[in-house]
Amino acid sequence: MKLPLNLTYKKEVSFLNFVFISPNFPRTYWNFCDRLKNNGANVLGVGDCPYDELDENLKRSLSEYYKVSSLENYDEVFRAVAFFSFKYGKIDWVESNNEYWLEQDARLRTDFNITTGNKSDDIGKFKSKSAMKAFYREAGVPSARNHRIEGREDALLFAHEVSYPVIVKPDVGVGAADTYKLSSDEDLDWFFSVKPPVKYVIEDFIEGDIYSYDAITNEKCEPLFESSTVFPPSIADIVNNGYDLSYYVTDKVPKKLRELGRATLKSFGVRSRFVHFEFFRLTKPHKGLGDTGDFVGLEVNMRPAGGYTPDMMNFAHSTDVYAIWADSVAYGERRTEAAEDDCFCVYSSRRDGIRYVHSHEDVIDRYGEHIVMCERMPDALSDAMGNQMYTAKCRTLDETKEFIRFVSERADGV
């Protein structure tokens, strides 16, 4: 995929103070810092990892690093940014590219009057699953019926109105943790017996595959890069039941998905960000939402796709998404090109303690020339991403599906 450069907005960076929060996690995020530095930015890191334990690539990308005892301690993080402001002058950007720190990033921008990102007063529309619905409607994107749970009785009324099954999930949350599919009143009673003390939403259950619309935008909410990834129907089942995760970046973005994704960018006012929007592609008609093959809005995430998906985008589109993002920050336009060589890039993982039909050596012997990443996943990501991952480039969808089958086929057939 090769997108035209946006030549209507030009800005050269003479000096840009960029504070990157938690630049060491995920480990590939040093690439964001490196590309910022290449574009002339002064990159200042704040994290809780000791400096000596930082990746050497990250060390070379940072002008300075400020270690805090905990990134959860806002006072410490505030003092770190204040120190950088005193030493280097006005801070131009604060960003983590991480869902977990989204609200803290916004609070820092508010407290330091940084105008290059969302502040505390408008972060709710990005974090709250119930608040997202109004912006989907504005964009003309259909989405599942949704209700913020106040108690068992109103949840029961909603479930009977839309009919089981339903989905319950935290109104504000990261990933698929604590998300459940409920199929009966008994399931609903069980949920309330284990429900954490946080706000939940209940939604109409939708049968479909999950497609993402991933984009890097300029300050006009225009995409400088677009990609799409196909995920299994239920990430929650993978997390909760310990299934193997497999997913892939497609060679092209479906036309209708691109249209809906761009409308959603405008509706949410996504400026100069790397974002990950999720949609259902219906596998059967759903009353009030669409026919088989139609796209339905699921949720927006104002950060890059998780794990190594940005690297998979690079492999699929022969480009550098880290550099495109840094172009957006520094210049407001795309200056990083892509080769005309789009393909699929597939991720397939295994879990420790499971017997698989094909050994690790079998996978390497058969797919070695196609494998672009092969490594252990960090414990913090292993619940969703598996313990051992294999990532490969494939020319066709059939090749992609065969790779998934070969890697994930279990000896016990489960």
mmCIF file of C-alpha atoms in Angstrom:
data_model
loop_
_atom_site.group_PDB
_atom_site.id
_atom_site.type_symbol
_atom_site.label_atom_id
_atom_site.label_comp_id
_atom_site.label_asym_id
_atom_site.label_seq_id
_atom_site.Cartn_x
_atom_site.Cartn_y
_atom_site.Cartn_z
ATOM 1 C CA MET A 1 0.000 0.000 0.000
ATOM 2 C CA LYS A 2 1.471 3.309 -1.075
ATOM 3 C CA LEU A 3 -0.250 6.497 0.055
ATOM 4 C CA PRO A 4 0.384 9.941 -1.440
ATOM 5 C CA LEU A 5 2.277 12.470 0.621
ATOM 6 C CA ASN A 6 0.224 15.284 2.099
ATOM 7 C CA LEU A 7 1.945 18.324 0.588
ATOM 8 C CA THR A 8 -0.505 20.935 1.888
ATOM 9 C CA TYR A 9 1.037 21.265 5.346
ATOM 10 C CA LYS A 10 4.747 21.843 5.841
ATOM 11 C CA LYS A 11 6.642 22.337 9.048
ATOM 12 C CA GLU A 12 10.324 21.863 9.669
ATOM 13 C CA VAL A 13 11.428 20.961 13.173
ATOM 14 C CA SER A 14 14.285 23.001 14.558
ATOM 15 C CA PHE A 15 13.790 21.804 18.124
ATOM 16 C CA LEU A 16 10.985 19.744 19.629
ATOM 17 C CA ASN A 17 10.873 18.630 23.252
ATOM 18 C CA PHE A 18 9.085 15.302 23.317
ATOM 19 C CA VAL A 19 8.500 13.481 26.627
ATOM 20 C CA PHE A 20 7.937 9.765 26.028
ATOM 21 C CA ILE A 21 6.311 7.942 28.950
ATOM 22 C CA SER A 22 7.435 4.314 29.508
ATOM 23 C CA PRO A 23 9.531 4.159 26.327
ATOM 24 C CA ASN A 24 10.870 0.697 27.204
ATOM 25 C CA PHE A 25 7.551 -1.200 27.077
ATOM 26 C CA PRO A 26 6.660 -2.856 24.826
ATOM 27 C CA ARG A 27 10.305 -3.399 24.015
ATOM 28 C CA THR A 28 9.934 -2.346 20.357
ATOM 29 C CA TYR A 29 8.815 1.154 21.391
ATOM 30 C CA TRP A 30 12.417 2.291 21.269
ATOM 31 C CA ASN A 31 11.712 2.566 17.526
ATOM 32 C CA PHE A 32 9.318 5.466 18.128
ATOM 33 C CA CYS A 33 12.037 7.297 20.065
ATOM 34 C CA ASP A 34 14.677 6.526 17.458
ATOM 35 C CA ARG A 35 12.579 7.904 14.586
ATOM 36 C CA LEU A 36 11.709 11.006 16.573
ATOM 37 C CA LYS A 37 15.390 11.626 17.150
ATOM 38 C CA ASN A 38 16.063 11.094 13.431
ATOM 39 C CA ASN A 39 13.501 13.817 12.729
ATOM 40 C CA GLY A 40 15.281 16.307 14.968
ATOM 41 C CA ALA A 41 13.270 15.914 18.178
ATOM 42 C CA ASN A 42 14.759 16.085 21.665
ATOM 43 C CA VAL A 43 13.442 12.830 23.164
ATOM 44 C CA LEU A 44 13.115 12.691 26.957
ATOM 45 C CA GLY A 45 12.128 9.434 28.620
ATOM 46 C CA VAL A 46 10.233 8.840 31.867
ATOM 47 C CA GLY A 47 9.972 5.300 33.201
ATOM 48 C CA ASP A 48 10.326 3.000 36.181
ATOM 49 C CA CYS A 49 12.977 0.744 34.642
ATOM 50 C CA PRO A 50 16.565 1.333 35.832
ATOM 51 C CA TYR A 51 18.618 3.115 33.181
ATOM 52 C CA ASP A 52 21.235 0.359 33.038
ATOM 53 C CA GLU A 53 18.512 -2.138 32.093
ATOM 54 C CA LEU A 54 17.238 -0.139 29.119
ATOM 55 C CA ASP A 55 17.799 -1.481 25.615
ATOM 56 C CA GLU A 56 20.940 0.036 24.080
ATOM 57 C CA ASN A 57 18.906 1.217 21.094
ATOM 58 C CA LEU A 58 16.630 3.132 23.436
ATOM 59 C CA LYS A 59 19.545 4.683 25.314
ATOM 60 C CA ARG A 60 20.945 6.007 22.042
ATOM 61 C CA SER A 61 17.555 7.506 21.160
ATOM 62 C CA LEU A 62 17.064 9.474 24.380
ATOM 63 C CA SER A 63 18.618 12.801 25.269
ATOM 64 C CA GLU A 64 17.900 12.071 28.922
ATOM 65 C CA TYR A 65 16.023 9.537 31.033
ATOM 66 C CA TYR A 66 14.285 10.205 34.336
ATOM 67 C CA LYS A 67 13.612 7.137 36.478
ATOM 68 C CA VAL A 68 10.618 7.154 38.822
ATOM 69 C CA SER A 69 9.921 4.487 41.429
ATOM 70 C CA SER A 70 6.462 3.927 39.932
ATOM 71 C CA LEU A 71 4.663 5.285 36.897
ATOM 72 C CA GLU A 72 1.473 4.876 38.922
ATOM 73 C CA ASN A 73 2.655 7.712 41.178
ATOM 74 C CA TYR A 74 1.448 10.836 39.378
ATOM 75 C CA ASP A 75 3.370 13.204 41.637
ATOM 76 C CA GLU A 76 6.642 11.543 40.659
ATOM 77 C CA VAL A 77 5.814 11.596 36.959
ATOM 78 C CA PHE A 78 4.737 15.237 37.239
ATOM 79 C CA ARG A 79 8.058 16.134 38.868
ATOM 80 C CA ALA A 80 9.922 14.333 36.071
ATOM 81 C CA VAL A 81 8.163 16.375 33.388
ATOM 82 C CA ALA A 82 8.646 19.555 35.442
ATOM 83 C CA PHE A 83 12.366 18.832 35.648
ATOM 84 C CA PHE A 84 12.578 18.408 31.883
ATOM 85 C CA SER A 85 10.600 21.611 31.381
ATOM 86 C CA PHE A 86 12.985 23.522 33.657
ATOM 87 C CA LYS A 87 16.077 22.093 31.979
ATOM 88 C CA TYR A 88 15.038 22.032 28.302
ATOM 89 C CA GLY A 89 12.258 24.600 28.046
ATOM 90 C CA LYS A 90 8.588 24.248 27.068
ATOM 91 C CA ILE A 91 7.463 20.665 26.539
ATOM 92 C CA ASP A 92 5.859 20.283 23.117
ATOM 93 C CA TRP A 93 4.571 16.704 23.340
ATOM 94 C CA VAL A 94 3.782 14.100 25.995
ATOM 95 C CA GLU A 95 2.909 10.621 24.771
ATOM 96 C CA SER A 96 3.173 6.960 25.782
ATOM 97 C CA ASN A 97 1.332 5.332 22.844
ATOM 98 C CA ASN A 98 -0.004 3.030 25.551
ATOM 99 C CA GLU A 99 -3.674 2.534 26.475
ATOM 100 C CA TYR A 100 -2.835 2.046 30.142
ATOM 101 C CA TRP A 101 -1.317 5.539 30.473
ATOM 102 C CA LEU A 102 -3.836 7.354 28.256
ATOM 103 C CA GLU A 103 -5.509 9.232 31.097
ATOM 104 C CA GLN A 104 -2.208 10.098 32.748
ATOM 105 C CA ASP A 105 -0.859 11.426 29.440
ATOM 106 C CA ALA A 106 -3.945 13.654 29.159
ATOM 107 C CA ARG A 107 -3.545 14.885 32.739
ATOM 108 C CA LEU A 108 0.082 15.827 32.085
ATOM 109 C CA ARG A 109 -0.906 17.733 28.952
ATOM 110 C CA THR A 110 -3.546 19.579 30.947
ATOM 111 C CA ASP A 111 -1.218 20.456 33.821
ATOM 112 C CA PHE A 112 1.596 21.615 31.512
ATOM 113 C CA ASN A 113 -0.722 23.237 28.934
ATOM 114 C CA ILE A 114 0.504 21.005 26.112
ATOM 115 C CA THR A 115 -1.817 21.408 23.127
ATOM 116 C CA THR A 116 -0.548 18.624 20.842
ATOM 117 C CA GLY A 117 -2.821 15.916 22.235
ATOM 118 C CA ASN A 118 -6.001 15.242 24.136
ATOM 119 C CA LYS A 119 -6.442 16.770 27.576
ATOM 120 C CA SER A 120 -8.346 15.496 30.592
ATOM 121 C CA ASP A 121 -11.658 17.097 29.677
ATOM 122 C CA ASP A 122 -12.093 15.116 26.448
ATOM 123 C CA ILE A 123 -10.371 11.818 27.221
ATOM 124 C CA GLY A 124 -13.659 10.206 28.300
ATOM 125 C CA LYS A 125 -14.912 9.735 24.748
ATOM 126 C CA PHE A 126 -11.867 7.579 24.024
ATOM 127 C CA LYS A 127 -11.829 5.561 27.248
ATOM 128 C CA SER A 128 -15.516 4.916 27.935
ATOM 129 C CA LYS A 129 -17.158 2.239 25.794
ATOM 130 C CA SER A 130 -20.581 3.736 26.466
ATOM 131 C CA ALA A 131 -19.433 7.260 25.522
ATOM 132 C CA MET A 132 -18.105 6.013 22.183
ATOM 133 C CA LYS A 133 -21.611 5.299 20.878
ATOM 134 C CA ALA A 134 -22.501 8.937 20.178
ATOM 135 C CA PHE A 135 -19.389 9.406 18.052
ATOM 136 C CA TYR A 136 -20.116 6.233 16.086
ATOM 137 C CA ARG A 137 -23.587 7.612 15.338
ATOM 138 C CA GLU A 138 -22.066 10.899 14.189
ATOM 139 C CA ALA A 139 -19.768 8.966 11.845
ATOM 140 C CA GLY A 140 -22.667 6.913 10.470
ATOM 141 C CA VAL A 141 -21.138 3.701 11.808
ATOM 142 C CA PRO A 142 -23.562 1.088 13.184
ATOM 143 C CA SER A 143 -22.652 -0.346 16.593
ATOM 144 C CA ALA A 144 -24.061 -2.826 19.087
ATOM 145 C CA ARG A 145 -26.794 -1.766 21.489
ATOM 146 C CA ASN A 146 -25.133 -0.861 24.758
ATOM 147 C CA HIS A 147 -26.261 -0.116 28.321
ATOM 148 C CA ARG A 148 -24.279 1.011 31.324
ATOM 149 C CA ILE A 149 -25.111 -1.351 34.158
ATOM 150 C CA GLU A 150 -26.543 0.162 37.327
ATOM 151 C CA GLY A 151 -27.570 -3.120 38.935
ATOM 152 C CA ARG A 152 -28.797 -6.647 38.343
ATOM 153 C CA GLU A 153 -32.373 -5.680 37.505
ATOM 154 C CA ASP A 154 -31.604 -3.210 34.726
ATOM 155 C CA ALA A 155 -29.008 -5.610 33.283
ATOM 156 C CA LEU A 156 -31.648 -8.348 33.321
ATOM 157 C CA LEU A 157 -34.136 -6.080 31.531
ATOM 158 C CA PHE A 158 -31.567 -5.265 28.817
ATOM 159 C CA ALA A 159 -30.658 -8.944 28.360
ATOM 160 C CA HIS A 160 -34.319 -9.888 27.922
ATOM 161 C CA GLU A 161 -34.891 -6.959 25.535
ATOM 162 C CA VAL A 162 -32.075 -7.920 23.145
ATOM 163 C CA SER A 163 -32.148 -11.678 23.964
ATOM 164 C CA TYR A 164 -29.227 -13.767 25.129
ATOM 165 C CA PRO A 165 -26.328 -14.104 24.600
ATOM 166 C CA VAL A 166 -24.948 -10.747 25.729
ATOM 167 C CA ILE A 167 -21.484 -9.395 26.452
ATOM 168 C CA VAL A 168 -20.500 -7.659 29.694
ATOM 169 C CA LYS A 169 -17.238 -5.739 29.983
ATOM 170 C CA PRO A 170 -15.732 -2.855 31.973
ATOM 171 C CA ASP A 171 -16.878 0.513 30.648
ATOM 172 C CA VAL A 172 -13.266 1.656 30.914
ATOM 173 C CA GLY A 173 -10.717 -1.074 30.464
ATOM 174 C CA VAL A 174 -7.699 -2.318 28.534
ATOM 175 C CA GLY A 175 -7.941 -5.338 26.263
ATOM 176 C CA ALA A 176 -10.399 -8.176 26.916
ATOM 177 C CA ALA A 177 -9.732 -8.717 30.618
ATOM 178 C CA ASP A 178 -12.835 -9.295 32.778
ATOM 179 C CA THR A 179 -15.051 -9.551 29.694
ATOM 180 C CA TYR A 180 -17.692 -12.288 29.630
ATOM 181 C CA LYS A 181 -20.289 -13.779 27.318
ATOM 182 C CA LEU A 182 -23.516 -14.533 29.214
ATOM 183 C CA SER A 183 -26.120 -16.903 27.817
ATOM 184 C CA SER A 184 -28.781 -17.108 30.536
ATOM 185 C CA ASP A 185 -30.205 -15.525 33.689
ATOM 186 C CA GLU A 186 -28.059 -17.979 35.643
ATOM 187 C CA ASP A 187 -24.946 -16.684 33.878
ATOM 188 C CA LEU A 188 -26.015 -13.150 34.749
ATOM 189 C CA ASP A 189 -26.407 -14.108 38.413
ATOM 190 C CA TRP A 190 -22.932 -15.674 38.350
ATOM 191 C CA PHE A 191 -21.484 -12.494 36.839
ATOM 192 C CA PHE A 192 -22.906 -10.346 39.629
ATOM 193 C CA SER A 193 -21.441 -12.754 42.184
ATOM 194 C CA VAL A 194 -17.913 -12.139 40.846
ATOM 195 C CA LYS A 195 -18.257 -8.634 39.373
ATOM 196 C CA PRO A 196 -15.408 -6.287 40.385
ATOM 197 C CA PRO A 197 -16.388 -2.897 41.892
ATOM 198 C CA VAL A 198 -16.086 -1.005 38.594
ATOM 199 C CA LYS A 199 -18.625 0.276 36.090
ATOM 200 C CA TYR A 200 -19.669 -2.294 33.478
ATOM 201 C CA VAL A 201 -21.579 -2.140 30.215
ATOM 202 C CA ILE A 202 -23.798 -4.834 28.756
ATOM 203 C CA GLU A 203 -24.011 -5.196 24.978
ATOM 204 C CA ASP A 204 -25.885 -7.069 22.330
ATOM 205 C CA PHE A 205 -23.789 -10.096 21.298
ATOM 206 C CA ILE A 206 -22.650 -9.867 17.684
ATOM 207 C CA GLU A 207 -21.512 -12.816 15.602
ATOM 208 C CA GLY A 208 -18.609 -11.730 13.438
ATOM 209 C CA ASP A 209 -14.892 -11.650 12.845
ATOM 210 C CA ILE A 210 -12.921 -8.754 14.271
ATOM 211 C CA TYR A 211 -11.240 -6.458 11.759
ATOM 212 C CA SER A 212 -9.167 -3.509 12.815
ATOM 213 C CA TYR A 213 -8.693 -0.240 11.025
ATOM 214 C CA ASP A 214 -5.246 1.024 11.992
ATOM 215 C CA ALA A 215 -4.123 4.483 11.020
ATOM 216 C CA ILE A 216 -1.580 7.207 11.611
ATOM 217 C CA THR A 217 -3.106 10.657 11.184
ATOM 218 C CA ASN A 218 -1.965 14.202 10.677
ATOM 219 C CA GLU A 219 -3.347 17.197 12.594
ATOM 220 C CA LYS A 220 -6.276 17.415 10.161
ATOM 221 C CA CYS A 221 -7.524 13.911 11.078
ATOM 222 C CA GLU A 222 -6.360 12.647 7.676
ATOM 223 C CA PRO A 223 -4.726 9.206 7.436
ATOM 224 C CA LEU A 224 -1.068 9.145 6.433
ATOM 225 C CA PHE A 225 -1.011 5.349 6.738
ATOM 226 C CA GLU A 226 -3.763 2.724 6.829
ATOM 227 C CA SER A 227 -3.735 -0.999 7.563
ATOM 228 C CA SER A 228 -6.106 -3.750 8.654
ATOM 229 C CA THR A 229 -5.690 -6.763 10.927
ATOM 230 C CA VAL A 230 -8.025 -9.744 11.337
ATOM 231 C CA PHE A 231 -8.436 -11.171 14.840
ATOM 232 C CA PRO A 232 -10.338 -14.188 16.188
ATOM 233 C CA PRO A 233 -13.995 -13.529 17.093
ATOM 234 C CA SER A 234 -13.364 -13.560 20.860
ATOM 235 C CA ILE A 235 -10.134 -12.309 22.381
ATOM 236 C CA ALA A 236 -11.901 -12.674 25.737
ATOM 237 C CA ASP A 237 -12.163 -16.459 25.246
ATOM 238 C CA ILE A 238 -8.444 -16.602 24.472
ATOM 239 C CA VAL A 239 -7.574 -14.698 27.647
ATOM 240 C CA ASN A 240 -10.085 -16.448 29.898
ATOM 241 C CA ASN A 241 -9.696 -20.007 28.562
ATOM 242 C CA GLY A 242 -6.022 -20.104 27.607
ATOM 243 C CA TYR A 243 -6.580 -20.711 23.890
ATOM 244 C CA ASP A 244 -3.822 -20.092 21.340
ATOM 245 C CA LEU A 245 -3.808 -16.689 19.649
ATOM 246 C CA SER A 246 -3.416 -16.348 15.888
ATOM 247 C CA TYR A 247 -4.136 -13.257 13.815
ATOM 248 C CA TYR A 248 -2.860 -11.547 10.685
ATOM 249 C CA VAL A 249 -2.332 -8.205 8.988
ATOM 250 C CA THR A 250 -4.039 -8.174 5.595
ATOM 251 C CA ASP A 251 -2.417 -7.134 2.353
ATOM 252 C CA LYS A 252 -5.141 -4.531 1.641
ATOM 253 C CA VAL A 253 -7.712 -2.606 3.665
ATOM 254 C CA PRO A 254 -11.266 -3.537 2.559
ATOM 255 C CA LYS A 255 -12.841 -0.567 0.806
ATOM 256 C CA LYS A 256 -15.886 -0.278 3.083
ATOM 257 C CA LEU A 257 -13.735 -0.621 6.202
ATOM 258 C CA ARG A 258 -11.515 2.199 4.952
ATOM 259 C CA GLU A 259 -14.565 4.437 4.464
ATOM 260 C CA LEU A 260 -15.912 3.707 7.959
ATOM 261 C CA GLY A 261 -12.469 4.049 9.520
ATOM 262 C CA ARG A 262 -11.925 7.467 7.979
ATOM 263 C CA ALA A 263 -15.373 8.635 9.082
ATOM 264 C CA THR A 264 -14.577 7.478 12.620
ATOM 265 C CA LEU A 265 -11.287 9.406 12.585
ATOM 266 C CA LYS A 266 -13.203 12.587 11.780
ATOM 267 C CA SER A 267 -15.946 11.947 14.319
ATOM 268 C CA PHE A 268 -13.535 11.375 17.209
ATOM 269 C CA GLY A 269 -11.227 14.185 16.100
ATOM 270 C CA VAL A 270 -8.135 11.990 15.895
ATOM 271 C CA ARG A 271 -5.190 14.318 15.307
ATOM 272 C CA SER A 272 -1.522 13.320 14.948
ATOM 273 C CA ARG A 273 -2.024 9.885 16.488
ATOM 274 C CA PHE A 274 -1.434 6.205 15.835
ATOM 275 C CA VAL A 275 -4.806 4.523 16.426
ATOM 276 C CA HIS A 276 -6.376 1.080 16.472
ATOM 277 C CA PHE A 277 -10.139 0.899 15.744
ATOM 278 C CA GLU A 278 -11.955 -2.424 16.012
ATOM 279 C CA PHE A 279 -14.965 -3.501 13.940
ATOM 280 C CA PHE A 280 -17.049 -6.644 13.633
ATOM 281 C CA ARG A 281 -17.514 -8.056 10.161
ATOM 282 C CA LEU A 282 -20.845 -9.830 10.448
ATOM 283 C CA THR A 283 -20.835 -13.566 9.752
ATOM 284 C CA LYS A 284 -24.645 -13.606 9.746
ATOM 285 C CA PRO A 285 -27.330 -10.931 9.368
ATOM 286 C CA HIS A 286 -28.044 -8.935 12.536
ATOM 287 C CA LYS A 287 -31.293 -7.019 12.887
ATOM 288 C CA GLY A 288 -30.738 -3.287 12.947
ATOM 289 C CA LEU A 289 -27.011 -3.566 12.151
ATOM 290 C CA GLY A 290 -26.560 -5.129 8.743
ATOM 291 C CA ASP A 291 -26.155 -8.184 6.544
ATOM 292 C CA THR A 292 -23.412 -10.780 6.353
ATOM 293 C CA GLY A 293 -20.134 -9.079 5.464
ATOM 294 C CA ASP A 294 -21.126 -5.648 6.789
ATOM 295 C CA PHE A 295 -18.920 -3.842 9.310
ATOM 296 C CA VAL A 296 -20.122 -2.800 12.771
ATOM 297 C CA GLY A 297 -18.184 -0.549 15.169
ATOM 298 C CA LEU A 298 -16.778 -2.292 18.247
ATOM 299 C CA GLU A 299 -14.452 0.153 20.012
ATOM 300 C CA VAL A 300 -11.748 2.747 19.432
ATOM 301 C CA ASN A 301 -8.258 2.614 20.908
ATOM 302 C CA MET A 302 -6.134 5.763 20.776
ATOM 303 C CA ARG A 303 -2.835 3.930 20.584
ATOM 304 C CA PRO A 304 -1.087 1.480 18.255
ATOM 305 C CA ALA A 305 -2.311 -2.106 18.087
ATOM 306 C CA GLY A 306 -0.864 -4.263 20.855
ATOM 307 C CA GLY A 307 2.109 -6.575 20.948
ATOM 308 C CA TYR A 308 4.254 -6.647 17.832
ATOM 309 C CA THR A 309 1.435 -5.717 15.458
ATOM 310 C CA PRO A 310 3.165 -2.470 14.354
ATOM 311 C CA ASP A 311 6.144 -4.580 13.262
ATOM 312 C CA MET A 312 3.766 -6.907 11.425
ATOM 313 C CA MET A 313 2.404 -3.876 9.557
ATOM 314 C CA ASN A 314 5.953 -3.064 8.515
ATOM 315 C CA PHE A 315 6.469 -6.583 7.178
ATOM 316 C CA ALA A 316 3.096 -6.655 5.401
ATOM 317 C CA HIS A 317 3.500 -3.266 3.721
ATOM 318 C CA SER A 318 7.290 -3.000 3.406
ATOM 319 C CA THR A 319 7.355 0.285 5.279
ATOM 320 C CA ASP A 320 8.247 1.803 8.669
ATOM 321 C CA VAL A 321 5.213 2.800 10.746
ATOM 322 C CA TYR A 322 7.449 4.152 13.506
ATOM 323 C CA ALA A 323 8.953 6.603 11.032
ATOM 324 C CA ILE A 324 5.542 7.539 9.577
ATOM 325 C CA TRP A 325 4.311 8.358 13.094
ATOM 326 C CA ALA A 326 7.439 10.434 13.750
ATOM 327 C CA ASP A 327 6.853 12.197 10.412
ATOM 328 C CA SER A 328 3.362 13.122 11.579
ATOM 329 C CA VAL A 329 4.713 14.521 14.856
ATOM 330 C CA ALA A 330 7.613 16.427 13.343
ATOM 331 C CA TYR A 331 6.327 17.545 9.943
ATOM 332 C CA GLY A 332 2.561 17.004 9.828
ATOM 333 C CA GLU A 333 2.999 14.949 6.671
ATOM 334 C CA ARG A 334 4.289 11.575 5.546
ATOM 335 C CA ARG A 335 7.833 11.411 4.239
ATOM 336 C CA THR A 336 8.410 7.671 4.648
ATOM 337 C CA GLU A 337 7.506 5.612 1.603
ATOM 338 C CA ALA A 338 6.295 2.013 1.245
ATOM 339 C CA ALA A 339 7.352 -0.519 -1.371
ATOM 340 C CA GLU A 340 4.748 -1.837 -3.817
ATOM 341 C CA ASP A 341 4.977 -5.272 -2.227
ATOM 342 C CA ASP A 342 1.994 -5.824 0.064
ATOM 343 C CA CYS A 343 1.489 -9.270 1.592
ATOM 344 C CA PHE A 344 -0.040 -10.922 4.661
ATOM 345 C CA CYS A 345 1.851 -11.032 7.936
ATOM 346 C CA VAL A 346 0.619 -13.667 10.383
ATOM 347 C CA TYR A 347 1.186 -14.173 14.110
ATOM 348 C CA SER A 348 0.633 -17.573 15.710
ATOM 349 C CA SER A 349 1.491 -18.478 19.288
ATOM 350 C CA ARG A 350 1.776 -21.462 21.603
ATOM 351 C CA ARG A 351 1.344 -21.920 25.328
ATOM 352 C CA ASP A 352 3.700 -23.638 27.713
ATOM 353 C CA GLY A 353 2.586 -27.045 28.961
ATOM 354 C CA ILE A 354 0.622 -27.943 25.797
ATOM 355 C CA ARG A 355 1.605 -30.769 23.399
ATOM 356 C CA TYR A 356 1.495 -29.739 19.759
ATOM 357 C CA VAL A 357 1.459 -31.993 16.704
ATOM 358 C CA HIS A 358 4.437 -30.209 15.167
ATOM 359 C CA SER A 359 7.567 -29.453 17.167
ATOM 360 C CA HIS A 360 9.340 -26.115 17.262
ATOM 361 C CA GLU A 361 11.964 -27.628 14.946
ATOM 362 C CA ASP A 362 9.219 -28.703 12.522
ATOM 363 C CA VAL A 363 7.917 -25.132 12.343
ATOM 364 C CA ILE A 364 11.387 -23.734 11.685
ATOM 365 C CA ASP A 365 12.213 -26.394 9.095
ATOM 366 C CA ARG A 366 9.013 -25.803 7.146
ATOM 367 C CA TYR A 367 8.668 -22.016 7.427
ATOM 368 C CA GLY A 368 12.149 -20.771 8.271
ATOM 369 C CA GLU A 369 12.553 -18.623 5.149
ATOM 370 C CA HIS A 370 9.152 -16.986 5.774
ATOM 371 C CA ILE A 371 9.519 -16.392 9.517
ATOM 372 C CA VAL A 372 10.414 -12.809 10.399
ATOM 373 C CA MET A 373 10.051 -13.009 14.206
ATOM 374 C CA CYS A 374 10.392 -15.967 16.567
ATOM 375 C CA GLU A 375 10.706 -15.397 20.309
ATOM 376 C CA ARG A 376 9.336 -15.767 23.802
ATOM 377 C CA MET A 377 6.664 -13.275 24.824
ATOM 378 C CA PRO A 378 7.100 -11.290 28.066
ATOM 379 C CA ASP A 379 5.024 -12.491 31.008
ATOM 380 C CA ALA A 380 3.034 -9.238 31.024
ATOM 381 C CA LEU A 381 1.647 -10.092 27.567
ATOM 382 C CA SER A 382 1.530 -13.889 27.681
ATOM 383 C CA ASP A 383 -2.074 -14.254 28.909
ATOM 384 C CA ALA A 384 -3.346 -12.777 25.660
ATOM 385 C CA MET A 385 -0.389 -13.330 23.325
ATOM 386 C CA GLY A 386 0.873 -16.797 24.334
ATOM 387 C CA ASN A 387 4.332 -17.833 25.521
ATOM 388 C CA GLN A 388 6.084 -18.652 22.234
ATOM 389 C CA MET A 389 5.322 -16.717 19.082
ATOM 390 C CA TYR A 390 6.030 -17.199 15.391
ATOM 391 C CA THR A 391 5.461 -14.406 12.868
ATOM 392 C CA ALA A 392 5.713 -15.025 9.122
ATOM 393 C CA LYS A 393 5.089 -13.336 5.788
ATOM 394 C CA CYS A 394 2.636 -15.101 3.448
ATOM 395 C CA ARG A 395 1.566 -14.243 -0.080
ATOM 396 C CA THR A 396 -2.034 -15.446 0.103
ATOM 397 C CA LEU A 397 -4.822 -15.915 2.626
ATOM 398 C CA ASP A 398 -4.699 -19.693 2.075
ATOM 399 C CA GLU A 399 -0.990 -19.740 2.951
ATOM 400 C CA THR A 400 -1.768 -17.652 6.028
ATOM 401 C CA LYS A 401 -4.439 -20.052 7.271
ATOM 402 C CA GLU A 402 -2.210 -23.076 6.658
ATOM 403 C CA PHE A 403 0.577 -21.497 8.708
ATOM 404 C CA ILE A 404 -1.842 -20.966 11.591
ATOM 405 C CA ARG A 405 -3.057 -24.571 11.370
ATOM 406 C CA PHE A 406 0.477 -25.989 11.304
ATOM 407 C CA VAL A 407 1.702 -23.969 14.290
ATOM 408 C CA SER A 408 -1.363 -24.292 16.524
ATOM 409 C CA GLU A 409 -2.549 -27.884 15.917
ATOM 410 C CA ARG A 410 -2.634 -29.561 19.318
ATOM 411 C CA ALA A 411 -1.844 -33.234 19.893
ATOM 412 C CA ASP A 412 -4.919 -33.644 22.096
ATOM 413 C CA GLY A 413 -7.115 -32.038 19.436
ATOM 414 C CA VAL A 414 -8.404 -29.281 21.739
#
